[in-house]
Amino acid sequence: MADLENRAILHVDMDAFFVSVELRDRPELLNEPVIVGFPGGRSVVLSASYDCRARGVRSAMPMSQAIALMPQATIIEPRHSVYTEVSAQIMNYFETITPLVEQVSIDEAFLDVTGSMRLHGGPVAIAHKIRAHVAEELHLPASVGIARNKFVAKLASTHAKPDGLIVVAPERTTEFLHQLPVSAMWGVGKKTGEQLHALGIETIEQLATEPQSRMIQRFGEHGRSLHLLAHGIDNRHVQTTRQEKSISAEHTFAGDVKDVEVLEEELLRLGHRIGQRLRASGKAASGVGLKLKYQDFTGVTRSRAMTVPTDSSATISQHAVELLRRMTPLSQSVRLVGVKAERLSDPELGIQLSLDPIEGKTREAERVADEISQRFPGFGLSPARFLRPKEK
């Protein structure tokens, strides 16, 4: 337990990551409101600049609602392959600080720097070093929370945003936590929040004063976890084995679609995006999944395994289209389609060269297109079929 008490955990969270990358590459938009997402009426916000957030725009909000709140915002379509590449650069740098890095998402990670302080200084010095590197080398802002465990470090980084640093010393953990609402805690979603509200519990401090037995009686083992967290107790270690198991992309149509040709063309676009992300992250997929959401909001998924792993956009798209064709005729119109690359692995361990010269040329063309997109972000190449007008 003494080791746990002496730990130094950093939670590094990039600020409005997608927007920050776009502003870095398009400096003419600095200080302008920006939303990253597809402009279609039923698409959702992927990221928004902080001035947009101040007006109520948030991630996962319908794009139509976001535009109504911030009509003057510039809408930028996402470049997932670029975000994946930048994310890899950030995570690789973290691993020069400590081998104990747990990537939580594309733009955030926990770092256990307990064993790195002799070389890099204390946790505050390390946090300053990380923020300086990300700002000077990648021209991106990052917020950092420092605490003795992951739960408190995550809350600290949230309160440090944007572009800030907050340290929660061990002796001030309770003071920091007890000023926060229970909605800030891990594991407190809408349903649990309503149940806590019914018990008269609105703050973490109030939760901490509840007998643990009462919490267990009401919420089971989840109640025990909430009670421990309310007292700042979180003994989980930073897990370095977390790996992305799948990469997916979705598209919501402006109007419900039943034309199979339109659906197939969108699957080609999604497969193209996924292939870019696979190649940028150095991964290959051994399976492909298809997702359909119908006009009545019911959904269905299908998947298939591939004989050898691939990072080819064309191959992924082909399998997705074949899955769709096996489902036709469709029972009703479709409002959303999605493609997923599953069971990811290191491509060097599995990709086999095809005996089909056309397939080999296609993969080479995809890699050349990737290089052009990286060197000239605004002038990337895409399949000629994508130049056709999309559905209205």
Tab-separated table of C-alpha atoms in Angstrom:
chain	number	residue	atom	x	y	z
A	1	MET	CA	0.000	0.000	0.000
A	2	ALA	CA	2.956	2.310	0.651
A	3	ASP	CA	3.920	2.034	-3.017
A	4	LEU	CA	0.403	3.067	-4.001
A	5	GLU	CA	0.542	6.065	-1.673
A	6	ASN	CA	3.813	7.246	-3.217
A	7	ARG	CA	2.758	6.908	-6.835
A	8	ALA	CA	2.826	9.893	-9.196
A	9	ILE	CA	0.245	9.569	-11.979
A	10	LEU	CA	-0.204	12.019	-14.843
A	11	HIS	CA	-3.299	12.204	-17.000
A	12	VAL	CA	-2.485	14.020	-20.230
A	13	ASP	CA	-5.467	15.120	-22.299
A	14	MET	CA	-5.131	16.988	-25.581
A	15	ASP	CA	-7.394	20.043	-25.805
A	16	ALA	CA	-10.105	19.872	-28.506
A	17	PHE	CA	-7.746	17.514	-30.314
A	18	PHE	CA	-9.315	17.354	-33.775
A	19	VAL	CA	-9.907	21.106	-33.829
A	20	SER	CA	-6.384	21.833	-32.564
A	21	VAL	CA	-4.837	19.734	-35.341
A	22	GLU	CA	-6.937	21.529	-37.948
A	23	LEU	CA	-6.040	24.972	-36.588
A	24	ARG	CA	-2.373	24.023	-36.580
A	25	ASP	CA	-2.593	23.154	-40.272
A	26	ARG	CA	-4.897	26.084	-41.119
A	27	PRO	CA	-3.576	29.011	-39.063
A	28	GLU	CA	-5.853	31.439	-40.897
A	29	LEU	CA	-8.662	30.032	-38.741
A	30	LEU	CA	-6.971	30.801	-35.426
A	31	ASN	CA	-9.301	32.690	-33.078
A	32	GLU	CA	-12.254	31.704	-35.267
A	33	PRO	CA	-15.048	29.330	-34.172
A	34	VAL	CA	-14.453	25.872	-35.667
A	35	ILE	CA	-16.415	22.626	-35.615
A	36	VAL	CA	-15.024	19.324	-36.904
A	37	GLY	CA	-17.628	17.015	-38.406
A	38	PHE	CA	-19.526	16.318	-41.578
A	39	PRO	CA	-21.968	19.111	-42.456
A	40	GLY	CA	-24.866	16.767	-43.246
A	41	GLY	CA	-28.076	17.491	-41.392
A	42	ARG	CA	-27.990	14.311	-39.271
A	43	SER	CA	-24.244	14.106	-38.743
A	44	VAL	CA	-22.814	14.823	-35.303
A	45	VAL	CA	-20.100	17.077	-33.897
A	46	LEU	CA	-16.760	15.308	-33.455
A	47	SER	CA	-14.935	18.259	-31.883
A	48	ALA	CA	-15.538	21.959	-31.304
A	49	SER	CA	-13.366	24.932	-30.435
A	50	TYR	CA	-13.791	26.369	-26.953
A	51	ASP	CA	-15.686	29.445	-28.116
A	52	CYS	CA	-18.216	27.095	-29.701
A	53	ARG	CA	-18.387	25.097	-26.492
A	54	ALA	CA	-19.127	28.281	-24.582
A	55	ARG	CA	-22.226	28.645	-26.772
A	56	GLY	CA	-23.383	25.127	-25.946
A	57	VAL	CA	-21.843	23.138	-28.806
A	58	ARG	CA	-20.541	19.782	-27.624
A	59	SER	CA	-19.269	16.492	-29.019
A	60	ALA	CA	-21.926	14.065	-30.322
A	61	MET	CA	-24.451	16.899	-30.742
A	62	PRO	CA	-26.373	16.778	-34.032
A	63	MET	CA	-24.603	19.013	-36.529
A	64	SER	CA	-27.842	20.789	-37.394
A	65	GLN	CA	-28.244	21.825	-33.755
A	66	ALA	CA	-24.611	22.927	-33.496
A	67	ILE	CA	-24.896	25.092	-36.615
A	68	ALA	CA	-28.032	26.698	-35.210
A	69	LEU	CA	-26.138	27.585	-32.031
A	70	MET	CA	-23.029	28.792	-33.868
A	71	PRO	CA	-23.961	29.657	-37.481
A	72	GLN	CA	-20.731	31.604	-38.014
A	73	ALA	CA	-18.533	28.580	-37.250
A	74	THR	CA	-16.328	27.065	-39.938
A	75	ILE	CA	-17.196	23.388	-40.481
A	76	ILE	CA	-14.208	21.166	-41.280
A	77	GLU	CA	-14.611	17.559	-42.377
A	78	PRO	CA	-12.460	15.222	-40.250
A	79	ARG	CA	-9.123	13.796	-41.410
A	80	HIS	CA	-8.904	10.664	-39.305
A	81	SER	CA	-5.643	9.428	-40.790
A	82	VAL	CA	-3.945	12.685	-39.773
A	83	TYR	CA	-5.337	12.507	-36.229
A	84	THR	CA	-4.152	8.913	-35.899
A	85	GLU	CA	-0.656	9.826	-37.064
A	86	VAL	CA	-0.399	12.767	-34.650
A	87	SER	CA	-1.719	10.593	-31.821
A	88	ALA	CA	1.013	8.035	-32.503
A	89	GLN	CA	3.654	10.779	-32.335
A	90	ILE	CA	2.308	11.916	-28.965
A	91	MET	CA	2.156	8.422	-27.472
A	92	ASN	CA	5.642	7.577	-28.754
A	93	TYR	CA	6.975	10.653	-26.977
A	94	PHE	CA	5.234	9.659	-23.733
A	95	GLU	CA	7.118	6.368	-23.863
A	96	THR	CA	10.441	8.250	-23.830
A	97	ILE	CA	9.396	9.592	-20.414
A	98	THR	CA	8.149	6.329	-18.884
A	99	PRO	CA	7.393	2.799	-20.115
A	100	LEU	CA	4.193	2.890	-18.050
A	101	VAL	CA	1.830	4.558	-20.516
A	102	GLU	CA	-1.839	3.633	-20.802
A	103	GLN	CA	-3.488	5.117	-23.867
A	104	VAL	CA	-7.146	5.665	-23.044
A	105	SER	CA	-8.253	7.143	-26.373
A	106	ILE	CA	-6.771	8.802	-29.432
A	107	ASP	CA	-5.996	11.973	-27.453
A	108	GLU	CA	-5.436	11.017	-23.802
A	109	ALA	CA	-3.254	8.752	-21.699
A	110	PHE	CA	-2.205	7.958	-18.136
A	111	LEU	CA	1.497	7.980	-17.302
A	112	ASP	CA	2.959	6.473	-14.141
A	113	VAL	CA	6.111	8.564	-13.645
A	114	THR	CA	6.984	7.220	-10.185
A	115	GLY	CA	10.116	5.518	-11.492
A	116	SER	CA	11.073	8.319	-13.888
A	117	MET	CA	11.626	11.132	-11.426
A	118	ARG	CA	15.307	10.441	-10.828
A	119	LEU	CA	15.968	11.028	-14.529
A	120	HIS	CA	13.370	13.657	-15.419
A	121	GLY	CA	12.663	15.428	-12.127
A	122	GLY	CA	9.469	15.506	-10.088
A	123	PRO	CA	5.985	15.022	-11.550
A	124	VAL	CA	5.431	18.758	-11.987
A	125	ALA	CA	8.703	19.138	-13.880
A	126	ILE	CA	7.747	16.159	-16.056
A	127	ALA	CA	4.320	17.652	-16.776
A	128	HIS	CA	5.907	20.964	-17.812
A	129	LYS	CA	8.332	19.059	-20.036
A	130	ILE	CA	5.511	17.182	-21.752
A	131	ARG	CA	3.411	20.287	-22.307
A	132	ALA	CA	6.418	22.176	-23.686
A	133	HIS	CA	7.324	19.363	-26.084
A	134	VAL	CA	3.769	19.011	-27.401
A	135	ALA	CA	3.506	22.782	-27.853
A	136	GLU	CA	6.925	23.358	-29.440
A	137	GLU	CA	7.292	20.218	-31.556
A	138	LEU	CA	3.680	19.458	-32.499
A	139	HIS	CA	2.171	22.932	-31.988
A	140	LEU	CA	-0.711	21.560	-29.957
A	141	PRO	CA	-2.108	22.374	-26.495
A	142	ALA	CA	-2.454	19.778	-23.744
A	143	SER	CA	-3.827	19.772	-20.218
A	144	VAL	CA	-2.311	17.662	-17.438
A	145	GLY	CA	-3.618	16.465	-14.104
A	146	ILE	CA	-1.235	15.114	-11.458
A	147	ALA	CA	-2.283	12.985	-8.492
A	148	ARG	CA	-1.441	9.777	-6.691
A	149	ASN	CA	-4.011	7.739	-8.622
A	150	LYS	CA	-5.771	7.599	-11.980
A	151	PHE	CA	-9.204	8.696	-10.763
A	152	VAL	CA	-8.009	11.951	-9.221
A	153	ALA	CA	-5.510	12.665	-12.024
A	154	LYS	CA	-8.315	12.390	-14.594
A	155	LEU	CA	-10.518	14.812	-12.662
A	156	ALA	CA	-7.577	17.182	-12.272
A	157	SER	CA	-6.852	17.295	-16.010
A	158	THR	CA	-10.525	18.012	-16.699
A	159	HIS	CA	-10.382	21.027	-14.387
A	160	ALA	CA	-7.074	22.137	-15.937
A	161	LYS	CA	-8.635	22.659	-19.364
A	162	PRO	CA	-7.895	24.351	-21.589
A	163	ASP	CA	-4.095	24.242	-21.819
A	164	GLY	CA	-3.479	24.032	-18.082
A	165	LEU	CA	-1.917	22.003	-15.283
A	166	ILE	CA	-3.406	21.065	-11.913
A	167	VAL	CA	-1.608	19.200	-9.139
A	168	VAL	CA	-3.585	17.443	-6.410
A	169	ALA	CA	-1.182	16.691	-3.586
A	170	PRO	CA	-1.987	13.484	-1.638
A	171	GLU	CA	-2.863	15.403	1.519
A	172	ARG	CA	-5.321	17.591	-0.426
A	173	THR	CA	-7.100	14.779	-2.271
A	174	THR	CA	-10.180	14.847	-0.066
A	175	GLU	CA	-10.408	18.634	-0.221
A	176	PHE	CA	-10.246	18.556	-4.017
A	177	LEU	CA	-12.812	15.788	-4.416
A	178	HIS	CA	-15.395	17.005	-1.963
A	179	GLN	CA	-16.011	20.244	-3.812
A	180	LEU	CA	-17.185	18.332	-6.913
A	181	PRO	CA	-20.638	17.004	-7.856
A	182	VAL	CA	-21.141	13.242	-7.987
A	183	SER	CA	-21.772	13.579	-11.736
A	184	ALA	CA	-18.008	14.167	-12.139
A	185	MET	CA	-17.225	10.629	-10.956
A	186	TRP	CA	-16.465	7.605	-13.083
A	187	GLY	CA	-19.420	5.277	-13.134
A	188	VAL	CA	-22.037	7.948	-12.440
A	189	GLY	CA	-24.134	8.220	-15.553
A	190	LYS	CA	-27.660	9.472	-15.915
A	191	LYS	CA	-29.331	6.493	-14.229
A	192	THR	CA	-26.930	6.263	-11.286
A	193	GLY	CA	-27.033	10.043	-10.923
A	194	GLU	CA	-30.829	9.955	-10.638
A	195	GLN	CA	-30.634	7.203	-8.026
A	196	LEU	CA	-28.100	9.166	-5.977
A	197	HIS	CA	-30.251	12.285	-6.291
A	198	ALA	CA	-33.212	10.311	-4.918
A	199	LEU	CA	-31.048	9.532	-1.876
A	200	GLY	CA	-30.254	13.228	-1.422
A	201	ILE	CA	-26.652	12.796	-2.607
A	202	GLU	CA	-25.505	15.622	-4.877
A	203	THR	CA	-21.806	16.016	-4.080
A	204	ILE	CA	-18.850	13.674	-3.648
A	205	GLU	CA	-18.583	14.908	-0.071
A	206	GLN	CA	-22.135	13.756	0.648
A	207	LEU	CA	-21.382	10.403	-0.980
A	208	ALA	CA	-18.279	9.986	1.184
A	209	THR	CA	-20.335	10.396	4.371
A	210	GLU	CA	-22.747	7.620	3.392
A	211	PRO	CA	-22.111	4.264	5.107
A	212	GLN	CA	-20.482	1.868	2.687
A	213	SER	CA	-22.995	-0.812	3.684
A	214	ARG	CA	-25.871	1.388	2.496
A	215	MET	CA	-24.155	2.008	-0.838
A	216	ILE	CA	-23.545	-1.724	-1.320
A	217	GLN	CA	-27.131	-2.517	-0.412
A	218	ARG	CA	-28.414	-0.038	-3.000
A	219	PHE	CA	-25.864	-0.461	-5.825
A	220	GLY	CA	-24.056	-3.754	-5.135
A	221	GLU	CA	-20.311	-3.866	-5.850
A	222	HIS	CA	-20.667	-0.679	-7.881
A	223	GLY	CA	-21.689	1.042	-4.650
A	224	ARG	CA	-18.503	-0.162	-2.965
A	225	SER	CA	-16.424	1.276	-5.822
A	226	LEU	CA	-18.235	4.627	-5.664
A	227	HIS	CA	-17.686	4.805	-1.913
A	228	LEU	CA	-13.958	4.133	-2.270
A	229	LEU	CA	-13.591	6.694	-5.061
A	230	ALA	CA	-15.408	9.292	-2.969
A	231	HIS	CA	-12.610	8.848	-0.430
A	232	GLY	CA	-9.945	9.186	-3.132
A	233	ILE	CA	-9.057	5.481	-3.095
A	234	ASP	CA	-8.187	4.034	-6.502
A	235	ASN	CA	-5.626	1.236	-6.513
A	236	ARG	CA	-5.670	0.489	-10.237
A	237	HIS	CA	-2.307	0.405	-11.929
A	238	VAL	CA	-1.472	2.044	-15.247
A	239	GLN	CA	-2.020	-0.718	-17.801
A	240	THR	CA	0.521	-0.731	-20.627
A	241	THR	CA	-1.054	-3.567	-22.640
A	242	ARG	CA	-4.127	-1.676	-23.836
A	243	GLN	CA	-4.331	-1.925	-27.618
A	244	GLU	CA	-6.887	-0.691	-30.083
A	245	LYS	CA	-8.934	-3.741	-31.097
A	246	SER	CA	-10.890	-2.146	-33.900
A	247	ILE	CA	-11.190	0.965	-36.057
A	248	SER	CA	-14.601	2.070	-37.257
A	249	ALA	CA	-16.250	4.825	-39.271
A	250	GLU	CA	-19.913	5.713	-39.705
A	251	HIS	CA	-22.056	7.989	-41.834
A	252	THR	CA	-25.585	9.260	-41.167
A	253	PHE	CA	-27.464	10.162	-44.339
A	254	ALA	CA	-29.305	13.446	-44.705
A	255	GLY	CA	-32.377	11.422	-45.719
A	256	ASP	CA	-33.200	7.737	-45.363
A	257	VAL	CA	-31.706	5.656	-48.189
A	258	LYS	CA	-32.808	2.352	-49.738
A	259	ASP	CA	-30.837	2.617	-52.995
A	260	VAL	CA	-28.200	-0.122	-52.680
A	261	GLU	CA	-25.872	1.678	-55.099
A	262	VAL	CA	-25.837	4.746	-52.837
A	263	LEU	CA	-25.170	2.571	-49.807
A	264	GLU	CA	-22.339	0.758	-51.573
A	265	GLU	CA	-20.706	4.039	-52.556
A	266	GLU	CA	-20.796	5.215	-48.950
A	267	LEU	CA	-19.248	1.937	-47.834
A	268	LEU	CA	-16.398	2.586	-50.262
A	269	ARG	CA	-15.836	5.991	-48.666
A	270	LEU	CA	-15.858	4.541	-45.174
A	271	GLY	CA	-13.507	1.736	-46.179
A	272	HIS	CA	-11.177	4.333	-47.687
A	273	ARG	CA	-11.081	6.245	-44.397
A	274	ILE	CA	-10.507	3.112	-42.331
A	275	GLY	CA	-7.695	1.940	-44.588
A	276	GLN	CA	-5.954	5.312	-44.156
A	277	ARG	CA	-6.244	5.036	-40.393
A	278	LEU	CA	-4.931	1.468	-40.389
A	279	ARG	CA	-1.878	2.410	-42.417
A	280	ALA	CA	-1.237	5.531	-40.334
A	281	SER	CA	-1.348	3.505	-37.103
A	282	GLY	CA	0.698	0.607	-38.488
A	283	LYS	CA	-2.109	-1.914	-38.049
A	284	ALA	CA	-3.788	-4.583	-40.156
A	285	ALA	CA	-7.266	-6.070	-39.773
A	286	SER	CA	-8.268	-9.731	-39.817
A	287	GLY	CA	-11.999	-9.041	-39.914
A	288	VAL	CA	-14.517	-6.567	-41.324
A	289	GLY	CA	-17.850	-5.582	-39.799
A	290	LEU	CA	-20.897	-3.851	-41.281
A	291	LYS	CA	-23.450	-1.839	-39.311
A	292	LEU	CA	-26.837	-0.622	-40.532
A	293	LYS	CA	-29.302	1.528	-38.630
A	294	TYR	CA	-32.755	1.614	-40.182
A	295	GLN	CA	-35.228	4.470	-40.385
A	296	ASP	CA	-37.056	3.161	-37.296
A	297	PHE	CA	-33.717	3.304	-35.359
A	298	THR	CA	-33.390	-0.471	-35.115
A	299	GLY	CA	-29.981	-1.775	-36.097
A	300	VAL	CA	-28.203	-4.833	-37.399
A	301	THR	CA	-24.533	-5.845	-37.650
A	302	ARG	CA	-22.720	-8.420	-39.762
A	303	SER	CA	-19.055	-9.428	-39.806
A	304	ARG	CA	-16.676	-11.786	-41.555
A	305	ALA	CA	-13.135	-13.005	-41.054
A	306	MET	CA	-10.452	-12.617	-43.728
A	307	THR	CA	-7.923	-15.257	-44.633
A	308	VAL	CA	-4.997	-12.871	-44.104
A	309	PRO	CA	-4.754	-9.487	-42.337
A	310	THR	CA	-4.924	-6.382	-44.525
A	311	ASP	CA	-4.548	-2.605	-44.353
A	312	SER	CA	-5.926	-2.094	-47.872
A	313	SER	CA	-8.841	0.307	-48.215
A	314	ALA	CA	-10.013	-1.489	-51.344
A	315	THR	CA	-10.067	-4.890	-49.641
A	316	ILE	CA	-11.940	-3.613	-46.599
A	317	SER	CA	-14.466	-1.810	-48.796
A	318	GLN	CA	-14.974	-4.919	-50.932
A	319	HIS	CA	-15.773	-7.083	-47.904
A	320	ALA	CA	-18.163	-4.458	-46.519
A	321	VAL	CA	-20.002	-4.259	-49.839
A	322	GLU	CA	-20.264	-8.045	-50.022
A	323	LEU	CA	-21.757	-8.134	-46.520
A	324	LEU	CA	-24.347	-5.567	-47.614
A	325	ARG	CA	-25.252	-7.507	-50.748
A	326	ARG	CA	-25.953	-10.592	-48.645
A	327	MET	CA	-28.555	-8.551	-46.748
A	328	THR	CA	-30.463	-7.337	-49.800
A	329	PRO	CA	-33.260	-6.769	-50.465
A	330	LEU	CA	-33.382	-4.469	-47.449
A	331	SER	CA	-36.486	-4.564	-45.294
A	332	GLN	CA	-36.572	-0.771	-44.929
A	333	SER	CA	-34.604	2.388	-45.651
A	334	VAL	CA	-31.293	3.056	-43.938
A	335	ARG	CA	-30.375	6.177	-41.951
A	336	LEU	CA	-26.811	5.174	-40.946
A	337	VAL	CA	-24.089	2.857	-42.261
A	338	GLY	CA	-20.862	1.907	-40.564
A	339	VAL	CA	-17.765	-0.154	-41.322
A	340	LYS	CA	-15.403	-1.629	-38.756
A	341	ALA	CA	-11.936	-3.141	-39.144
A	342	GLU	CA	-11.636	-5.813	-36.451
A	343	ARG	CA	-8.990	-7.981	-34.769
A	344	LEU	CA	-6.104	-5.603	-35.401
A	345	SER	CA	-2.492	-6.746	-35.433
A	346	ASP	CA	0.972	-5.715	-36.530
A	347	PRO	CA	0.882	-5.908	-40.351
A	348	GLU	CA	4.470	-7.123	-40.538
A	349	LEU	CA	3.344	-10.297	-38.789
A	350	GLY	CA	0.517	-11.163	-41.131
A	351	ILE	CA	0.105	-9.301	-44.434
A	352	GLN	CA	0.922	-11.473	-47.431
A	353	LEU	CA	1.755	-10.157	-50.860
A	354	SER	CA	-0.980	-10.963	-53.343
A	355	LEU	CA	-0.319	-12.841	-56.572
A	356	ASP	CA	-2.893	-10.572	-58.216
A	357	PRO	CA	-0.940	-7.700	-59.850
A	358	ILE	CA	-3.997	-5.422	-59.719
A	359	GLU	CA	-4.302	-5.828	-55.959
A	360	GLY	CA	-0.606	-5.114	-55.531
A	361	LYS	CA	-0.870	-1.940	-57.615
A	362	THR	CA	-3.945	-0.850	-55.652
A	363	ARG	CA	-2.146	-1.150	-52.314
A	364	GLU	CA	0.847	0.751	-53.686
A	365	ALA	CA	-1.430	3.495	-54.996
A	366	GLU	CA	-3.064	3.772	-51.565
A	367	ARG	CA	0.285	4.230	-49.889
A	368	VAL	CA	1.332	6.907	-52.393
A	369	ALA	CA	-1.968	8.697	-51.761
A	370	ASP	CA	-1.244	8.536	-48.013
A	371	GLU	CA	2.158	10.165	-48.520
A	372	ILE	CA	0.663	12.955	-50.623
A	373	SER	CA	-2.047	13.599	-48.014
A	374	GLN	CA	0.605	13.825	-45.287
A	375	ARG	CA	2.804	16.234	-47.248
A	376	PHE	CA	-0.053	18.336	-48.632
A	377	PRO	CA	-2.987	18.080	-46.161
A	378	GLY	CA	-5.355	20.118	-48.318
A	379	PHE	CA	-4.644	18.269	-51.566
A	380	GLY	CA	-4.983	14.565	-50.804
A	381	LEU	CA	-5.848	11.950	-53.411
A	382	SER	CA	-8.953	9.792	-53.302
A	383	PRO	CA	-10.571	7.211	-55.620
A	384	ALA	CA	-12.059	8.781	-58.770
A	385	ARG	CA	-15.477	7.357	-57.963
A	386	PHE	CA	-15.668	9.737	-54.973
A	387	LEU	CA	-15.814	12.687	-57.391
A	388	ARG	CA	-19.363	11.774	-58.312
A	389	PRO	CA	-22.056	13.867	-56.644
A	390	LYS	CA	-23.316	12.279	-53.448
A	391	GLU	CA	-26.988	11.718	-52.693
A	392	LYS	CA	-29.078	14.763	-51.926
